[in-house]
Coordinates of C-alpha atoms and ligand atoms in Angstrom, one line a residue:
X1 CA 27.0 219.6 -15.1
X2 CA 28.1 216.1 -14.5
X3 CA 28.5 214.0 -17.6
X4 CA 26.3 211.4 -16.0
X5 CA 25.0 210.3 -12.6
X6 CA 27.7 207.7 -12.3
X7 CA 30.4 210.4 -11.7
X8 CA 28.6 212.5 -9.1
X9 CA 29.8 212.9 -5.5
X10 CA 27.0 210.6 -4.5
X11 CA 28.4 207.8 -6.7
X12 CA 31.8 208.7 -5.2
X13 CA 30.5 208.1 -1.7
X14 CA 29.1 204.7 -2.7
X15 CA 32.4 203.7 -4.4
X16 CA 34.4 205.0 -1.4
X17 CA 32.2 202.9 0.9
X18 CA 32.4 199.9 -1.4
X19 CA 36.2 200.0 -1.6
X20 CA 36.4 200.6 2.2
X21 CA 35.3 197.0 2.8
X22 CA 38.3 195.3 1.1
X23 CA 40.6 197.9 2.6
X24 CA 39.4 197.3 6.1
X25 CA 39.4 193.6 5.6
X26 CA 43.1 193.6 4.4
X27 CA 44.1 195.9 7.2
X28 CA 42.5 193.6 9.7
X29 CA 44.2 190.5 8.2
X30 CA 47.5 192.3 8.3
X31 CA 46.9 193.2 12.0
X32 CA 46.2 189.6 12.8
X33 CA 49.0 188.1 10.8
X34 CA 51.8 190.7 10.9
X35 CA 50.8 192.6 14.1
X36 CA 50.4 195.9 12.4
X37 CA 48.0 198.5 13.8
X38 CA 44.3 198.5 12.9
X39 CA 43.7 202.2 12.1
X40 CA 39.9 202.3 13.1
X41 CA 40.8 201.3 16.6
X42 CA 43.6 203.9 16.8
X43 CA 41.2 206.6 15.7
X44 CA 38.6 205.5 18.2
X45 CA 41.1 205.3 21.1
X46 CA 42.4 208.8 20.2
X47 CA 38.9 210.2 20.1
X48 CA 38.2 208.6 23.5
X49 CA 41.1 210.6 24.9
X50 CA 40.6 214.0 23.2
X51 CA 36.8 214.4 23.1
X52 CA 35.2 216.2 26.0
X53 CA 34.0 213.9 28.8
X54 CA 30.4 214.9 28.4
X55 CA 30.4 213.6 24.8
X56 CA 32.1 210.4 25.7
X57 CA 29.6 209.9 28.5
X58 CA 26.7 210.4 26.1
X59 CA 28.3 207.8 23.8
X60 CA 28.8 205.3 26.6
X61 CA 25.3 205.8 27.8
X62 CA 24.0 205.2 24.3
X63 CA 26.0 202.0 24.0
X64 CA 25.0 200.8 27.4
X65 CA 21.3 201.5 26.9
X66 CA 21.4 199.5 23.7
X67 CA 23.0 196.7 25.5
X68 CA 20.4 196.9 28.2
X69 CA 17.6 197.1 25.6
X70 CA 18.9 194.0 23.7
X71 CA 19.2 192.2 27.1
X72 CA 22.8 191.2 26.3
X73 CA 24.6 189.1 28.9
X74 CA 28.0 190.5 29.5
X75 CA 27.9 194.3 29.5
X76 CA 31.7 195.0 29.3
X77 CA 32.3 192.5 26.6
X78 CA 29.3 193.7 24.5
X79 CA 30.4 197.3 25.0
X80 CA 33.9 196.5 23.7
X81 CA 32.4 194.8 20.7
X82 CA 30.1 197.8 20.1
X83 CA 33.1 200.2 20.3
X84 CA 35.0 198.1 17.8
X85 CA 32.1 198.0 15.4
X86 CA 31.6 201.8 15.8
X87 CA 35.3 202.3 15.1
X88 CA 35.0 200.4 11.8
X89 CA 31.8 202.2 10.8
X90 CA 33.4 205.6 11.5
X91 CA 36.3 204.9 9.2
X92 CA 34.0 203.5 6.5
X93 CA 32.0 206.8 6.8
X94 CA 35.1 208.9 6.5
X95 CA 36.1 206.9 3.4
X96 CA 32.6 207.5 1.9
X97 CA 33.1 211.2 2.4
X98 CA 36.6 211.0 0.9
X99 CA 35.1 209.1 -2.1
X100 CA 32.6 211.9 -2.6
X101 CA 35.4 214.5 -2.5
X102 CA 37.5 212.5 -4.9
X103 CA 34.8 212.2 -7.5
X104 CA 34.1 215.9 -7.2
X105 CA 37.8 216.7 -7.7
X106 CA 38.1 214.4 -10.7
X107 CA 35.5 216.3 -12.7
X108 CA 38.1 219.1 -13.0
X109 CA 41.2 217.2 -13.9
X110 CA 42.8 214.4 -15.9
X111 CA 45.4 213.3 -13.4
X112 CA 43.1 210.7 -11.9
X113 CA 45.6 208.4 -10.3
X114 CA 47.4 211.3 -8.7
X115 CA 44.2 212.8 -7.3
X116 CA 43.3 209.3 -6.0
X117 CA 46.6 208.9 -4.3
X118 CA 46.4 212.4 -2.7
X119 CA 42.9 211.8 -1.3
X120 CA 43.9 208.4 0.0
X121 CA 46.9 209.9 1.7
X122 CA 44.9 212.7 3.2
X123 CA 42.9 210.1 5.1
X124 CA 45.7 207.6 5.5
X125 CA 48.6 209.7 6.8
X126 CA 46.8 211.1 9.9
X127 CA 45.7 207.6 10.7
X128 CA 49.2 206.3 10.2
X129 CA 50.5 209.0 12.5
X130 CA 47.8 208.2 15.2
X131 CA 49.0 204.6 15.1
X132 CA 52.5 205.7 16.0
X133 CA 51.3 208.1 18.7
X134 CA 48.6 206.1 20.4
X135 CA 48.9 202.4 19.6
X136 CA 50.1 200.2 22.5
X137 CA 48.8 196.8 21.3
X138 CA 50.5 196.3 17.9
X139 CA 53.5 193.9 17.7
X140 CA 54.9 195.3 14.5
X141 CA 57.4 198.3 14.6
X142 CA 55.5 201.6 14.6
X143 CA 57.1 202.9 11.4
X144 CA 56.3 199.7 9.5
X145 CA 52.7 199.9 10.6
X146 CA 52.6 203.6 9.6
X147 CA 54.0 202.9 6.1
X148 CA 51.7 200.0 5.6
X149 CA 48.7 202.0 6.7
X150 CA 49.5 205.0 4.4
X151 CA 50.2 202.7 1.5
X152 CA 46.9 200.8 2.0
X153 CA 44.9 204.0 2.0
X154 CA 46.8 205.3 -1.0
X155 CA 45.8 202.1 -2.9
X156 CA 42.2 202.7 -1.9
X157 CA 42.4 206.2 -3.4
X158 CA 44.0 205.0 -6.6
X159 CA 41.4 202.3 -6.9
X160 CA 38.7 204.9 -6.4
X161 CA 40.1 207.0 -9.2
X162 CA 40.3 204.0 -11.5
X163 CA 36.6 203.2 -10.8
X164 CA 35.8 206.8 -11.6
X165 CA 37.4 206.6 -15.0
X166 CA 35.2 203.6 -15.9
X167 CA 32.1 205.1 -14.6
X168 CA 32.6 208.5 -16.1
X169 CA 33.7 207.2 -19.5
X170 CA 31.1 208.0 -22.1
X171 CA 31.1 207.4 -25.8
X172 CA 32.3 210.6 -27.6
X173 CA 29.4 212.6 -28.9
X174 CA 28.1 211.3 -32.2
X175 CA 29.1 207.7 -31.6
X176 CA 26.7 205.5 -33.5
X177 CA 24.2 203.5 -31.5
X178 CA 25.8 200.0 -31.7
X179 CA 29.2 201.3 -30.4
X180 CA 27.5 203.2 -27.6
X181 CA 25.8 200.0 -26.6
X182 CA 29.3 198.3 -26.3
X183 CA 30.4 201.1 -24.0
X184 CA 27.4 200.4 -21.7
X185 CA 28.0 196.7 -21.8
X186 CA 31.7 197.1 -20.9
X187 CA 30.8 199.2 -18.0
X188 CA 28.3 196.7 -16.8
X189 CA 30.8 194.0 -17.0
X190 CA 33.3 196.2 -15.2
X191 CA 30.9 196.8 -12.4
X192 CA 30.2 193.1 -12.0
X193 CA 33.9 192.4 -11.8
X194 CA 34.5 195.2 -9.4
X195 CA 31.7 193.9 -7.1
X196 CA 33.1 190.4 -7.3
X197 CA 36.6 191.5 -6.6
X198 CA 35.8 193.7 -3.6
X199 CA 33.5 191.0 -2.2
X200 CA 36.1 188.3 -2.6
X201 CA 38.9 190.4 -1.0
X202 CA 36.6 191.4 1.9
X203 CA 35.4 187.9 2.7
X204 CA 38.8 186.3 2.3
X205 CA 40.6 189.0 4.3
X206 CA 38.1 189.3 7.1
X207 CA 37.4 185.6 7.2
X208 CA 41.1 184.6 7.3
X209 CA 41.7 187.3 9.9
X210 CA 38.9 186.1 12.1
X211 CA 40.1 182.5 11.7
X212 CA 43.7 183.3 12.6
X213 CA 42.9 185.6 15.5
X214 CA 41.1 182.8 17.2
X215 CA 43.3 180.6 19.3
X216 CA 43.5 177.1 18.0
X217 CA 42.1 174.5 18.3
X218 CA 38.9 175.2 16.4
X219 CA 35.6 176.1 17.9
X220 CA 33.8 173.5 20.0
X221 CA 36.9 171.7 21.1
X222 CA 38.2 172.5 24.5
X223 CA 41.0 175.0 24.6
X224 CA 44.5 173.8 25.2
X225 CA 44.6 173.4 28.9
X226 CA 45.5 176.8 30.5
X227 CA 47.9 176.8 33.5
X228 CA 45.9 176.0 36.6
X229 CA 45.0 178.9 38.8
X230 CA 45.2 179.1 42.5
X231 CA 41.5 178.3 42.8
X232 CA 41.9 175.1 40.9
X233 CA 43.7 173.5 43.9
X234 CA 42.5 175.6 46.8
X235 CA 39.2 175.9 48.6
X236 CA 37.9 179.4 49.2
X237 CA 38.4 180.6 52.8
X238 CA 34.7 180.6 53.6
X239 CA 34.1 177.1 52.0
X240 CA 32.6 175.7 55.2
X241 CA 30.2 178.5 56.0
X242 CA 26.9 176.7 56.6
X243 CA 25.0 179.4 54.8
X244 CA 24.7 178.4 51.1
X245 CA 23.9 181.0 48.5
X246 CA 20.4 181.0 47.2
X247 CA 20.3 179.1 43.9
X248 CA 20.9 181.5 41.0
X249 CA 23.2 183.8 43.0
X250 CA 26.2 184.9 41.0
X251 CA 29.5 183.1 41.7
X252 CA 31.1 184.4 44.8
X253 CA 34.5 184.2 43.2
X254 CA 34.6 185.4 39.6
X255 CA 36.6 183.3 37.2
X256 CA 39.3 185.4 35.6
X257 CA 37.8 185.0 32.1
X258 CA 34.4 186.3 33.5
X259 CA 35.8 189.3 35.3
X260 CA 34.4 192.5 33.8
X261 CA 36.7 194.6 31.7
X262 CA 36.6 198.4 31.3
X263 CA 39.3 200.6 29.9
X264 CA 39.9 203.2 27.2
X265 CA 41.4 200.9 24.6
X266 CA 39.8 199.1 21.7
X267 CA 42.6 196.6 22.1
X268 CA 44.5 196.3 25.4
X269 CA 48.1 197.4 25.5
X270 CA 50.4 194.5 24.9
X271 CA 53.5 194.9 27.1
X272 CA 56.4 192.5 26.8
X273 CA 57.8 191.3 30.1
X274 CA 61.3 191.3 28.7
X275 CA 61.1 195.1 27.8
X276 CA 59.1 196.1 30.8
X277 CA 60.3 197.7 34.0
X278 CA 58.6 199.7 36.7
X279 CA 60.4 203.0 37.0
X280 CA 60.2 204.8 40.3
X281 CA 61.7 208.2 40.0
X282 CA 61.2 211.9 40.9
X283 CA 61.7 213.1 44.4
X284 CA 63.3 210.0 45.7
X285 CA 66.8 209.2 47.2
X286 CA 67.0 206.0 45.3
X287 CA 65.4 205.8 41.9
X288 CA 64.4 202.2 40.9
X289 CA 64.0 200.2 37.7
X290 CA 62.2 197.0 38.8
X291 CA 61.5 194.0 36.6
X292 CA 58.6 191.8 37.1
X293 CA 60.9 189.2 38.7
X294 CA 62.3 191.9 41.1
X295 CA 58.7 192.5 42.2
X296 CA 57.9 188.9 42.6
X297 CA 61.1 187.8 44.3
X298 CA 62.3 190.9 46.0
X299 CA 59.3 191.6 48.2
X300 CA 57.0 189.7 50.5
X301 CA 53.9 188.8 48.4
X302 CA 50.5 189.9 49.6
X303 CA 47.4 187.9 48.7
X304 CA 44.0 189.5 49.0
X305 CA 40.5 188.7 47.8
X306 CA 39.2 191.9 46.2
X307 CA 35.9 193.0 44.8
X308 CA 36.4 195.7 42.1
X309 CA 33.6 197.8 40.8
X310 CA 33.4 200.2 37.9
X311 CA 31.9 203.6 38.8
X312 CA 29.8 203.2 35.7
X313 CA 28.1 200.1 37.2
X314 CA 24.4 200.8 37.5
X315 CA 22.5 199.4 40.5
X316 CA 22.2 195.7 39.8
X317 CA 24.8 195.8 37.0
X318 CA 27.5 193.4 36.1
X319 CA 30.5 195.7 36.1
X320 CA 31.6 194.3 39.5
X321 CA 33.7 191.2 40.1
X322 CA 35.7 189.4 42.8
X323 CA 39.2 187.9 42.3
X324 CA 42.2 186.9 44.4
X325 CA 44.9 189.5 43.8
X326 CA 48.6 189.0 44.5
X327 CA 51.2 191.8 44.6
X328 CA 53.4 193.9 46.8
X329 CA 52.4 196.7 49.1
X330 CA 53.0 200.1 47.4
X331 CA 54.5 201.1 50.7
X332 CA 57.3 198.5 50.4
X333 CA 58.3 199.7 46.9
X334 CA 58.1 203.4 48.0
X335 CA 60.2 202.7 51.1
X336 CA 62.9 201.2 48.9
X337 CA 62.9 204.3 46.7
X338 CA 63.1 206.5 49.8
X339 CA 60.9 209.5 48.9
X340 CA 62.3 212.9 49.9
X341 CA 60.6 214.8 52.6
X342 CA 58.8 217.0 50.1
X343 CA 57.7 214.2 47.9
X344 CA 54.1 214.0 49.0
X345 CA 52.4 212.3 46.0
X346 CA 52.8 209.2 43.9
X347 CA 51.8 209.8 40.3
X348 CA 51.2 206.5 38.6
X349 CA 51.4 206.3 34.8
X350 CA 50.1 203.6 32.5
X351 CA 51.2 202.5 29.0
X352 CA 47.9 203.7 27.5
X353 CA 48.3 207.2 28.9
X354 CA 46.0 206.6 31.8
X355 CA 47.2 208.0 35.2
X356 CA 46.3 208.4 38.8
X357 CA 47.8 210.3 41.7
X358 CA 47.6 209.5 45.4
X359 CA 49.1 210.9 48.6
X360 CA 52.0 208.8 49.8
X361 CA 50.6 209.1 53.4
X362 CA 47.7 206.9 52.1
X363 CA 50.1 204.2 51.0
X364 CA 52.0 204.5 54.3
X365 CA 48.8 204.1 56.2
X366 CA 47.2 201.3 54.3
X367 CA 49.3 198.3 53.5
X368 CA 46.5 196.9 51.3
X369 CA 47.3 199.5 48.7
X370 CA 49.2 197.1 46.4
X371 CA 51.0 196.8 43.1
X372 CA 49.4 193.6 41.8
X373 CA 51.0 191.2 39.3
X374 CA 48.7 188.2 39.6
X375 CA 45.1 187.2 39.6
X376 CA 44.2 183.7 40.9
X377 CA 47.9 182.9 41.2
X378 CA 48.6 183.6 37.5
X379 CA 50.1 186.6 35.8
X380 CA 47.5 189.3 35.0
X381 CA 45.8 188.7 31.6
X382 CA 46.7 191.3 29.0
X383 CA 43.3 192.9 29.2
X384 CA 43.4 193.2 32.9
X385 CA 46.7 195.1 33.1
X386 CA 49.7 192.8 32.5
X387 CA 52.2 193.1 34.0
X388 CA 51.2 195.4 36.8
X389 CA 48.2 197.2 38.2
X390 CA 47.3 198.9 41.5
X391 CA 44.7 198.2 44.0
X392 CA 43.4 201.0 46.3
X393 CA 40.7 199.8 48.7
X394 CA 37.3 201.5 48.8
X395 CA 37.7 203.3 45.5
X396 CA 36.0 202.6 42.2
X397 CA 38.1 201.1 39.3
X398 CA 38.5 204.5 37.6
X399 CA 41.2 205.2 40.3
X400 CA 43.1 202.0 39.8
X401 CA 45.5 202.0 36.8
X402 CA 46.3 198.8 34.9
X403 CA 49.4 198.4 32.7
X404 CA 51.5 200.6 35.1
X405 CA 54.9 201.7 33.7
X406 CA 56.1 204.3 36.2
X407 CA 55.6 205.9 39.6
X408 CA 56.8 209.5 39.9
X409 CA 57.2 210.9 43.4
X410 CA 56.2 214.6 43.2
X411 CA 55.3 217.5 45.4
X412 CA 52.4 218.7 43.3
X413 CA 48.9 217.2 43.4
X414 CA 47.8 218.6 40.0
X415 CA 44.5 216.7 39.4
X416 CA 42.9 213.4 40.4
X417 CA 43.8 211.3 37.4
X418 CA 42.4 210.4 34.0
X419 CA 38.6 210.2 34.6
X420 CA 38.6 213.1 37.1
X421 CA 39.9 215.4 34.3
X422 CA 36.8 214.1 32.3
X423 CA 34.5 215.3 35.0
X424 CA 34.1 212.3 37.3
X425 CA 34.2 212.4 41.1
X426 CA 37.6 213.2 42.4
X427 CA 37.4 210.9 45.4
X428 CA 35.4 208.1 43.7
X429 CA 34.8 206.3 47.0
X430 CA 32.6 203.2 46.3
X431 CA 28.9 203.7 47.2
X432 CA 27.2 200.9 49.3
X433 CA 25.1 198.7 47.1
X434 CA 23.0 195.6 47.4
X435 CA 21.6 193.5 44.6
X436 CA 18.9 190.7 44.3
X437 CA 20.4 188.1 42.0
X438 CA 17.7 185.6 42.3
X439 CA 14.2 184.9 43.6
X440 CA 14.5 181.1 43.2
X441 CA 10.9 180.1 42.7
X442 CA 12.1 176.8 41.2
X443 CA 14.0 175.8 44.3
X444 CA 11.4 176.1 47.1
X445 CA 12.6 175.0 50.5
X446 CA 10.5 173.0 53.0
X447 CA 10.9 174.2 56.6
X448 CA 8.5 172.2 58.8
X449 CA 5.1 173.0 57.4
X450 CA 6.4 176.2 55.8
X451 CA 7.4 176.5 52.2
X452 CA 10.1 179.2 51.6
X453 CA 11.4 180.9 48.5
X454 CA 15.2 181.4 48.6
X455 CA 16.1 185.0 47.7
X456 CA 19.7 186.1 47.4
X457 CA 22.4 188.2 46.0
X458 CA 25.4 190.4 46.9
X459 CA 26.0 193.5 49.0
X460 CA 29.1 195.6 48.7
X461 CA 30.5 198.6 50.5
X462 CA 34.2 198.6 49.6
X463 CA 36.5 198.0 52.5
X464 CA 33.9 199.3 54.9
X465 CA 32.3 195.9 54.8
X466 CA 28.7 194.9 55.2
X467 CA 27.0 194.8 58.6
X468 CA 23.5 194.0 57.6
X469 CA 21.2 193.3 54.6
X470 CA 17.4 193.7 54.6
X471 CA 14.7 192.6 52.3
X472 CA 11.2 193.8 51.9
X473 CA 8.3 192.5 49.7
X474 CA 5.7 194.8 48.2
X475 CA 7.0 197.7 50.2
X476 CA 6.2 195.9 53.5
X477 CA 8.3 195.6 56.5
X478 CA 12.1 195.2 56.1
X479 CA 13.4 191.8 57.3
X480 CA 17.0 190.9 58.0
X481 CA 18.8 188.6 55.5
X482 CA 21.4 186.1 56.5
X483 CA 25.0 186.9 55.6
X484 CA 27.7 184.5 54.4
X485 CA 31.2 185.1 55.7
X486 CA 32.9 187.2 52.9
X487 CA 36.1 186.0 51.2
X488 CA 37.8 189.0 52.8
X489 CA 37.0 192.4 54.3
X490 CA 37.5 193.9 50.9
X491 CA 34.9 191.8 49.0
X492 CA 31.2 191.7 48.5
X493 CA 29.1 189.7 50.9
X494 CA 26.6 187.0 49.7
X495 CA 23.3 187.3 51.5
X496 CA 20.2 185.1 51.5
X497 CA 16.7 185.5 52.7
X498 CA 14.2 182.6 52.6
X499 CA 10.7 184.2 52.2
X500 CA 7.5 182.4 53.2
X501 CA 6.0 181.4 49.9
X502 CA 2.7 182.8 48.8
X503 CA 1.3 182.6 45.2
X504 CA 1.0 185.9 43.5
X505 CA 3.0 188.8 42.0
X506 CA 5.7 190.3 44.2
X507 CA 8.2 193.1 44.2
X508 CA 11.3 192.3 46.2
X509 CA 13.7 195.1 47.3
X510 CA 17.0 195.0 49.2
X511 CA 19.1 197.4 51.1
X512 CA 22.3 197.2 53.2
X513 CA 24.1 198.8 56.1
X514 CA 27.9 199.1 55.8
X515 CA 30.4 198.1 58.5
X516 CA 30.4 201.5 59.9
X517 CA 26.7 201.5 60.4
X518 CA 25.8 203.8 57.5
X519 CA 22.7 202.9 55.5
X520 CA 22.9 202.5 51.8
X521 CA 21.5 205.6 50.0
X522 CA 18.0 204.8 48.8
X523 CA 17.5 207.8 46.5
X524 CA 18.1 206.8 42.9
X525 CA 21.1 208.5 41.3
X526 CA 22.7 207.8 37.9
X527 CA 26.3 206.6 37.7
X528 CA 27.6 210.0 36.8
X529 CA 29.6 211.6 38.5
X530 CA 30.2 209.6 41.6
X531 CA 28.5 206.2 41.3
X532 CA 25.0 204.9 41.2
X533 CA 22.7 204.8 44.2
X534 CA 19.2 203.5 44.8
X535 CA 17.4 200.3 45.8
X536 CA 17.6 197.3 43.6
X537 CA 14.3 195.6 42.9
X538 CA 13.2 192.3 41.3
X539 CA 9.7 191.3 40.4
X540 CA 8.6 187.7 40.8
X541 CA 5.5 185.9 39.7
X542 CA 5.1 183.1 42.2
Ligands
MTE601 N1 45.6 202.0 32.2 C1 44.3 201.9 32.5 N2 43.9 201.5 33.7 C2 42.6 201.4 33.9 C3 41.6 201.8 33.0 C4 42.1 202.3 31.8 O1 41.3 202.7 30.9 N3 43.4 202.3 31.5 N4 40.3 201.8 33.3 C5 40.0 201.8 34.8 C6 38.6 201.5 35.0 S1 37.4 202.7 34.7 C7 38.2 200.3 35.7 S2 36.6 200.1 36.2 C8 39.1 199.2 36.0 C9 38.6 197.9 35.4 O2 39.6 196.9 35.6 P1 39.3 195.5 34.9 O3 39.1 195.8 33.4 O4 40.5 194.6 35.1 O5 38.1 194.9 35.5 O6 40.4 199.5 35.4 C10 40.8 200.8 35.6 N5 42.2 201.0 35.2
MO602 MO1 35.4 202.0 35.4

């Protein structure tokens, strides 16, 4: 069968995997230095769009449960990292398989280099094509990225074939012992050199890439001062509320860099302000092409403190944040475009293929529905939707496209947008939720002869607001908590409850009532398909 073990498909898989490391490192370095696409991320993003929603959900649940099990701090950042690692592992696995196929093929033919090139291209060309179709983050021209990707995979294949030749080479039958020993020695030397070369390219490529992708100055030093945000020079509107959050409560106003991030991209779309316009077209009297400056200068700006939550946020999770958004009412932009009488819906499309549709009557009725271009007084960060995103009160983030490129006025409803097509709730109205951030046993409060433990956290019910929050201990009576004035009627509310201290083990629970008087749902329900419900609980050993 095989001349020796060194030329089996198994050896091919090992060689394919070994050579995948320098290939991926060089692709990564090129992505950082030259702005070409990074094929593993393109493949991953493509899969995220074409795979059935149930499979994606299973994948996300898997990642999120690992993050929870490892007790990682920042769910959305850890999940993005996990996705990126998975993407690289996936391509490495594909290359191992391709290596096995290559070695199997090479048993039959002499044209080693050709076979290597063909197998390399069979993997590389589809990836190059995906880069053209799906990539929205690379700076290099798509055809250049594609040619580079294809060439790099071709080189991988040729290198694999070359390794095969060395491994498979055997002394002709009848070679005397000493000469055969030289063969073996040469091969050993070759393997050592191969290992050294792949390790060097991998470490240098990946290391340089990592170094260069980090904004200077080097780690440890403070970053070059970013432009100051609105909050650097303004007090929050509720700054003199006498009720102070219990120590350990999350920040009421989320710094931009700490805002959770969820989207279907391994790398966020990088849109260039100079090339970008918002197209408003379809069933309108007056189609528009608006630049970012048109939006900023041509409309009265609207500022609003907003809490945004992901529908995938579990009860007590960290996929919820509060920022100060600035933009223009969608209504004002639509009015300027003058929708025709039969144009009932606004179909909003994003650069990454994401979309959402909403009735124009909603925009007419609620001026808070806004096209937002700033957070904390600064242009939106790339990962949060630069240059334009929408805000729709009372809905989960899945209904609120970032990186908006166009609004089509149409008479057909079609479907409820990207995640609805993948099986999530069509309305996606936020569920009321309340969370215990802290039982501050280290910050006891003396009140006369009573010692109190500050307990506190957030409650959120979209634009319905929060009327009341209640806390109970060890399933006892529910007691009302105190509420801080919220930043606006569309943000969470900080609550606090000072509990008479007793030593022992306790189980604290919280629930809320929304502005309309509706109680939070206490039955536990998973995030799919319409958002998590259930009581949040925190144990404390006092
Ligand atoms: N274009 C686009 N917009 C998007 C998404 C996306 O994948 N692509 N994800 C949505 C989801 S699920 C959420 S929760 C919010 C999150 O916004 P943030 O990352 O700024 O917090 O963006 C929404 N807008
Ligand atoms: Mo989300």
